[in-house]
Amino acid sequence: MSRKPCLFDHVTLKDESQGIIKFIGSLPGKEGTFYGIDLTYEGKDSFNNMNGRYKKFKLFDTTQPKKGRLCKFQTISYYKLTAESVKITVGDSLYVDEAYCDGKIKYVGCPSDTSSQIYVGVLLEEDNGDTDGTFAATQAQYFQCKQDYGLYMALPSQYASADTPTASTKKKTTEKEQKSNDVVKTTVMPVNSGIESSSVARPDKDRKYNLQKKAQSEDKNKKKPTTPRSFKIVSKKDEQEQKAKSDRIKKEREEREKSVKKVKTQNDTQQRATTQKAQKEKAAEKERQQKAEQERLKKEKAEKAQKARQERIAQQKKEAEAAAQKAELERKA
């Protein structure tokens, strides 16, 4: 096939499973481009099915639970256009006017919290973007790149759908035409990594301003050409005035530093006094609590001793009464 698989294409896999492409991008920690398939017909390899999630991130929605599949291009045996198929896909090149540079598409899909809105992730040739491949709204990384070399934007309306070609309109694509078709020239508005442009104050002007500022800073850092020094004859009076002015500035600076140091010393002293007072109060409170605890224990000990003494007296009294009764019985006998 001359064209690459695009979003919403109908595909047939090698295990005879069929479905619609809902995600085209890369996975963290894995190489290559992956296609997320929403299965409409389940083939032999049902053990590979999933619900559209990879680790903790949701890549695409499935019409039925456990009817999703992540696969590479080698697993696809056939694919064809549908009425909803888009016209650009991963690997296509484009020029982004607002980033002032070329880029290559690395992701096409519908993030879970943006409903049916299609977004395109672009890898820029210069650091004029605002992401490392992470989509701000979901914090999911749909492709990997260096910081500020990535950009997300809404799919332009002219690429939103493609007409299915009929047999009478099909024709072979020459190699020259194919190369020209692979490069997509478009003027688009960046979406600032998933954030709607309406919520950002003129991102196009901000980006242009940042680029101009960067260029100005680079010009300033360039080595300036040396110019011959100009000598001026200074009179003794001017020299004395200059020295007096220098001495006055030096004295004012020393007084200012002394004043700042004095204020700092006062603040440190006050803070130290406050800390010491707090420590003393804390120690006094601790001592008071310890004293109260000792008094409680002493009182509890005295109460226990009094109770034991009373119990002992009561026991002795019972023993004396028992002895008297026994003696009385012996006397009567």
Coordinates of C-alpha atoms in Angstrom, one line a residue:
M1 CA 0.0 0.0 0.0
S2 CA 1.3 3.5 -0.8
R3 CA -0.2 5.3 2.2
K4 CA 0.5 4.6 5.8
P5 CA -2.2 3.5 8.3
C6 CA -4.1 6.6 9.6
L7 CA -6.4 7.2 12.5
F8 CA -9.9 5.6 12.2
D9 CA -8.7 3.3 9.4
H10 CA -10.2 -0.2 9.4
V11 CA -7.5 -2.8 9.9
T12 CA -7.2 -6.6 9.7
L13 CA -4.6 -8.2 11.8
K14 CA -2.6 -11.4 11.1
D15 CA -4.7 -13.4 13.7
E16 CA -7.8 -12.3 11.6
S17 CA -8.9 -9.8 14.3
Q18 CA -10.5 -6.6 12.8
G19 CA -11.0 -3.2 14.2
I20 CA -10.6 0.6 14.0
I21 CA -7.3 2.5 14.7
K22 CA -7.9 4.8 17.7
F23 CA -4.2 5.6 18.7
I24 CA -0.9 6.0 16.8
G25 CA 2.1 6.9 18.9
S26 CA 4.9 5.5 21.1
L27 CA 5.0 3.9 24.5
P28 CA 7.3 4.9 27.4
G29 CA 10.3 2.5 27.6
K30 CA 9.5 0.8 24.2
E31 CA 10.8 1.5 20.7
G32 CA 8.8 1.9 17.6
T33 CA 5.4 3.1 16.7
F34 CA 2.3 1.4 18.2
Y35 CA -1.2 1.3 16.9
G36 CA -4.2 1.1 19.3
I37 CA -7.0 -1.0 17.8
D38 CA -10.6 -0.9 18.9
L39 CA -11.6 -4.5 18.0
T40 CA -14.9 -5.1 16.2
Y41 CA -14.1 -8.8 15.5
E42 CA -11.9 -10.9 17.8
G43 CA -9.4 -13.4 16.2
K44 CA -7.2 -16.1 17.6
D45 CA -4.9 -14.1 19.9
S46 CA -7.5 -12.9 22.4
F47 CA -5.0 -13.2 25.2
N48 CA -3.4 -10.0 23.9
N49 CA -6.6 -7.9 24.4
M50 CA -6.7 -4.9 26.8
N51 CA -9.0 -2.0 27.7
G52 CA -7.0 0.8 26.0
R53 CA -4.7 1.5 29.0
Y54 CA -1.0 1.1 29.2
K55 CA 0.3 1.0 32.7
K56 CA -1.5 4.0 34.5
F57 CA -2.3 6.0 31.3
K58 CA -5.3 5.6 29.1
L59 CA -4.3 5.7 25.4
F60 CA -7.7 5.2 23.7
D61 CA -11.3 4.3 24.4
T62 CA -12.8 0.9 23.4
T63 CA -16.5 0.3 22.6
Q64 CA -16.5 -2.9 24.7
P65 CA -14.4 -3.9 27.7
K66 CA -11.3 -5.9 26.9
K67 CA -11.7 -5.3 23.2
G68 CA -8.6 -3.3 22.6
R69 CA -5.2 -4.3 21.1
L70 CA -1.8 -2.6 20.9
C71 CA 0.3 -3.8 18.0
K72 CA 3.1 -2.7 15.6
F73 CA 2.8 -2.3 11.8
Q74 CA 4.2 -5.8 11.2
T75 CA 1.1 -7.3 12.9
I76 CA -1.3 -5.5 10.4
S77 CA -2.0 -7.6 7.3
Y78 CA -4.4 -5.2 5.7
Y79 CA -5.9 -1.7 6.2
K80 CA -8.3 0.5 4.4
L81 CA -9.9 4.0 4.6
T82 CA -13.2 4.7 6.3
A83 CA -15.5 7.8 6.2
E84 CA -13.8 9.1 9.4
S85 CA -10.1 8.4 8.4
V86 CA -7.8 11.4 8.7
K87 CA -5.3 12.4 6.1
I88 CA -2.1 12.6 8.1
T89 CA -0.3 10.1 10.3
V90 CA 2.8 9.4 12.3
G91 CA 6.0 10.0 10.2
D92 CA 4.5 12.8 8.1
S93 CA 6.5 16.1 8.1
L94 CA 5.0 19.5 8.4
Y95 CA 6.0 23.2 9.0
V96 CA 4.5 24.9 12.0
D97 CA 4.4 28.6 11.4
E98 CA 4.0 29.5 15.1
A99 CA 7.1 27.5 16.1
Y100 CA 9.1 28.9 13.2
C101 CA 10.5 25.4 12.3
D102 CA 9.8 22.1 10.6
G103 CA 8.5 19.1 12.6
K104 CA 7.5 15.4 12.3
I105 CA 4.3 13.9 13.6
K106 CA 4.9 11.4 16.4
Y107 CA 1.3 11.0 17.8
V108 CA -2.2 11.1 16.5
G109 CA -5.2 10.3 18.7
C110 CA -8.0 11.4 21.0
P111 CA -6.8 11.8 24.7
S112 CA -9.4 10.5 27.1
D113 CA -10.4 13.8 28.6
T114 CA -10.9 15.6 25.3
S115 CA -13.8 13.6 24.0
S116 CA -13.7 13.2 20.2
Q117 CA -11.1 16.1 19.7
I118 CA -8.2 14.7 17.7
Y119 CA -4.7 16.0 18.7
V120 CA -1.4 15.7 16.9
G121 CA 1.9 15.5 18.7
V122 CA 4.8 17.0 16.7
L123 CA 8.6 16.6 17.2
L124 CA 10.1 20.0 16.3
E125 CA 13.6 20.5 14.8
E126 CA 14.2 23.4 17.2
D127 CA 13.5 24.0 20.9
N128 CA 10.5 26.3 20.2
G129 CA 7.9 23.9 21.8
D130 CA 6.7 23.5 25.3
T131 CA 6.7 19.8 26.2
D132 CA 8.8 16.7 26.3
G133 CA 6.0 14.7 24.8
T134 CA 3.7 14.8 27.8
F135 CA 0.1 15.9 27.2
A136 CA -0.6 18.5 30.0
A137 CA -4.3 17.6 30.5
T138 CA -3.7 13.9 31.2
Q139 CA 0.0 13.9 32.2
A140 CA 0.5 11.0 29.8
Q141 CA 3.6 10.9 27.5
Y142 CA 2.3 9.9 24.1
F143 CA 5.8 10.3 22.5
Q144 CA 9.3 11.0 23.8
C145 CA 11.5 14.0 23.0
K146 CA 13.8 16.5 24.7
Q147 CA 12.2 19.3 26.7
D148 CA 10.7 22.1 24.6
Y149 CA 11.2 20.0 21.4
G150 CA 7.6 18.8 21.4
L151 CA 4.3 20.4 20.7
Y152 CA 0.6 19.3 20.8
M153 CA -2.0 20.9 18.5
A154 CA -5.6 20.2 17.4
L155 CA -5.9 18.4 14.1
P156 CA -6.5 21.0 11.3
S157 CA -10.0 20.8 9.8
Q158 CA -8.6 20.2 6.3
Y159 CA -7.1 16.9 7.5
A160 CA -10.1 15.7 9.6
S161 CA -11.5 13.2 7.1
A162 CA -10.6 11.5 3.8
D163 CA -12.9 10.2 1.0
T164 CA -12.7 6.5 0.4
P165 CA -11.2 6.0 -3.2
T166 CA -13.2 4.0 -5.6
A167 CA -11.9 1.5 -8.2
S168 CA -12.3 4.0 -11.0
T169 CA -10.4 6.7 -9.2
K170 CA -7.5 4.5 -8.0
K171 CA -4.2 5.0 -9.8
K172 CA -0.6 4.2 -9.1
T173 CA 1.4 6.7 -7.2
T174 CA 4.8 7.6 -8.6
E175 CA 7.8 7.7 -6.4
K176 CA 8.1 11.5 -6.9
E177 CA 4.4 12.0 -6.0
Q178 CA 4.8 9.8 -2.9
K179 CA 7.7 11.9 -1.6
S180 CA 5.7 15.1 -2.1
N181 CA 2.7 13.6 -0.4
D182 CA 4.8 12.5 2.6
V183 CA 5.6 16.2 3.4
V184 CA 2.5 17.9 4.6
K185 CA 2.7 21.7 4.5
T186 CA 0.2 23.4 6.8
T187 CA -0.2 26.5 9.0
V188 CA -1.6 25.6 12.4
M189 CA -2.1 27.1 15.8
P190 CA -0.3 25.3 18.6
V191 CA -2.5 24.1 21.5
N192 CA 0.2 24.5 24.2
S193 CA 0.5 20.8 25.1
G194 CA -3.2 20.1 25.4
I195 CA -4.3 23.5 26.9
E196 CA -6.8 25.3 24.7
S197 CA -5.5 28.4 23.0
S198 CA -8.4 30.4 24.3
S199 CA -7.1 29.9 27.9
V200 CA -3.6 31.3 27.0
A201 CA -3.0 35.0 26.3
R202 CA -1.8 35.2 22.7
P203 CA 0.6 32.2 22.6
D204 CA 1.7 33.1 19.1
K205 CA 3.0 36.6 20.1
D206 CA 4.5 35.1 23.3
R207 CA 6.5 32.6 21.3
K208 CA 7.6 35.2 18.8
Y209 CA 8.7 37.5 21.6
N210 CA 10.7 34.6 23.3
L211 CA 12.5 33.8 20.0
Q212 CA 13.4 37.5 19.5
K213 CA 14.6 37.8 23.1
K214 CA 16.7 34.7 22.6
A215 CA 18.3 36.1 19.4
Q216 CA 19.0 39.4 21.2
S217 CA 20.7 37.6 24.1
E218 CA 22.9 35.7 21.7
D219 CA 23.9 38.9 19.9
K220 CA 24.8 40.5 23.2
N221 CA 27.0 37.5 24.1
K222 CA 29.1 37.9 20.9
K223 CA 32.5 39.5 21.4
K224 CA 32.4 43.2 20.7
P225 CA 35.2 44.8 18.6
T226 CA 37.7 46.6 20.7
T227 CA 38.0 50.4 20.1
P228 CA 41.1 52.5 20.9
R229 CA 41.0 54.2 24.3
S230 CA 40.5 58.0 24.4
F231 CA 42.6 59.9 26.9
K232 CA 41.4 63.0 28.8
I233 CA 43.5 65.5 30.6
V234 CA 42.2 65.8 34.1
S235 CA 43.0 68.9 36.2
K236 CA 44.0 68.7 39.9
K237 CA 40.7 70.2 41.0
D238 CA 38.7 67.7 39.0
E239 CA 40.8 64.9 40.4
Q240 CA 40.2 66.1 44.0
E241 CA 36.4 66.4 43.3
Q242 CA 36.4 62.9 41.9
K243 CA 38.2 61.5 44.9
A244 CA 35.9 63.3 47.3
K245 CA 32.9 61.9 45.5
S246 CA 34.4 58.4 45.6
D247 CA 35.1 58.7 49.3
R248 CA 31.6 59.9 49.9
I249 CA 30.1 57.0 48.0
K250 CA 32.4 54.6 49.9
K251 CA 31.4 56.1 53.3
E252 CA 27.7 55.9 52.5
R253 CA 28.1 52.3 51.5
E254 CA 30.0 51.5 54.7
E255 CA 27.3 53.2 56.8
R256 CA 24.6 51.4 55.0
E257 CA 26.3 48.1 55.5
K258 CA 26.9 49.0 59.2
S259 CA 23.2 49.9 59.6
V260 CA 22.1 46.6 58.0
K261 CA 24.5 44.6 60.2
K262 CA 23.2 46.4 63.3
V263 CA 19.6 45.6 62.4
K264 CA 20.5 42.0 61.7
T265 CA 22.3 41.8 65.1
Q266 CA 19.3 43.3 66.9
N267 CA 17.0 40.8 65.2
D268 CA 19.3 37.9 66.0
T269 CA 19.4 39.1 69.7
Q270 CA 15.7 39.4 69.9
Q271 CA 15.1 36.1 68.3
R272 CA 17.7 34.5 70.6
A273 CA 16.0 36.1 73.6
T274 CA 12.6 34.9 72.4
T275 CA 13.9 31.4 71.9
Q276 CA 15.6 31.3 75.4
K277 CA 12.3 32.6 77.0
A278 CA 10.4 29.9 75.2
Q279 CA 12.9 27.3 76.3
K280 CA 12.7 28.5 80.0
E281 CA 8.9 28.4 79.9
K282 CA 8.9 24.9 78.4
A283 CA 11.4 23.8 81.1
A284 CA 9.3 25.3 83.9
E285 CA 6.2 23.7 82.5
K286 CA 7.9 20.3 82.4
E287 CA 9.2 20.8 85.9
R288 CA 5.7 21.7 87.1
Q289 CA 4.3 18.6 85.5
Q290 CA 7.0 16.4 87.0
K291 CA 6.3 17.8 90.4
A292 CA 2.5 17.3 90.0
E293 CA 3.2 13.7 88.9
Q294 CA 5.4 13.1 92.0
E295 CA 2.8 14.5 94.3
R296 CA 0.1 12.3 92.7
L297 CA 2.3 9.2 93.1
K298 CA 3.0 10.1 96.7
K299 CA -0.6 10.6 97.5
E300 CA -1.5 7.4 95.8
K301 CA 1.2 5.5 97.8
A302 CA -0.1 7.0 101.1
E303 CA -3.7 5.9 100.2
K304 CA -2.5 2.4 99.5
A305 CA -0.6 2.3 102.8
Q306 CA -3.6 3.5 104.7
K307 CA -5.9 1.0 103.0
A308 CA -3.4 -1.8 103.8
R309 CA -3.2 -0.7 107.5
Q310 CA -7.0 -0.7 107.8
E311 CA -7.2 -4.1 106.2
R312 CA -4.5 -5.4 108.7
I313 CA -6.4 -4.0 111.7
A314 CA -9.6 -5.5 110.5
Q315 CA -7.9 -8.9 110.1
Q316 CA -6.4 -8.7 113.6
K317 CA -9.8 -7.9 115.1
K318 CA -11.4 -10.9 113.4
E319 CA -8.6 -13.1 114.7
A320 CA -9.1 -11.8 118.2
E321 CA -12.8 -12.4 118.1
A322 CA -12.3 -15.9 116.8
A323 CA -9.8 -16.7 119.6
A324 CA -12.2 -15.3 122.3
Q325 CA -15.1 -17.5 120.9
K326 CA -12.8 -20.5 121.0
A327 CA -11.8 -19.8 124.6
E328 CA -15.4 -19.4 125.6
L329 CA -16.3 -22.8 124.1
E330 CA -13.4 -24.5 125.8
R331 CA -14.4 -23.0 129.2
K332 CA -18.0 -24.2 128.9
A333 CA -16.9 -27.6 127.9

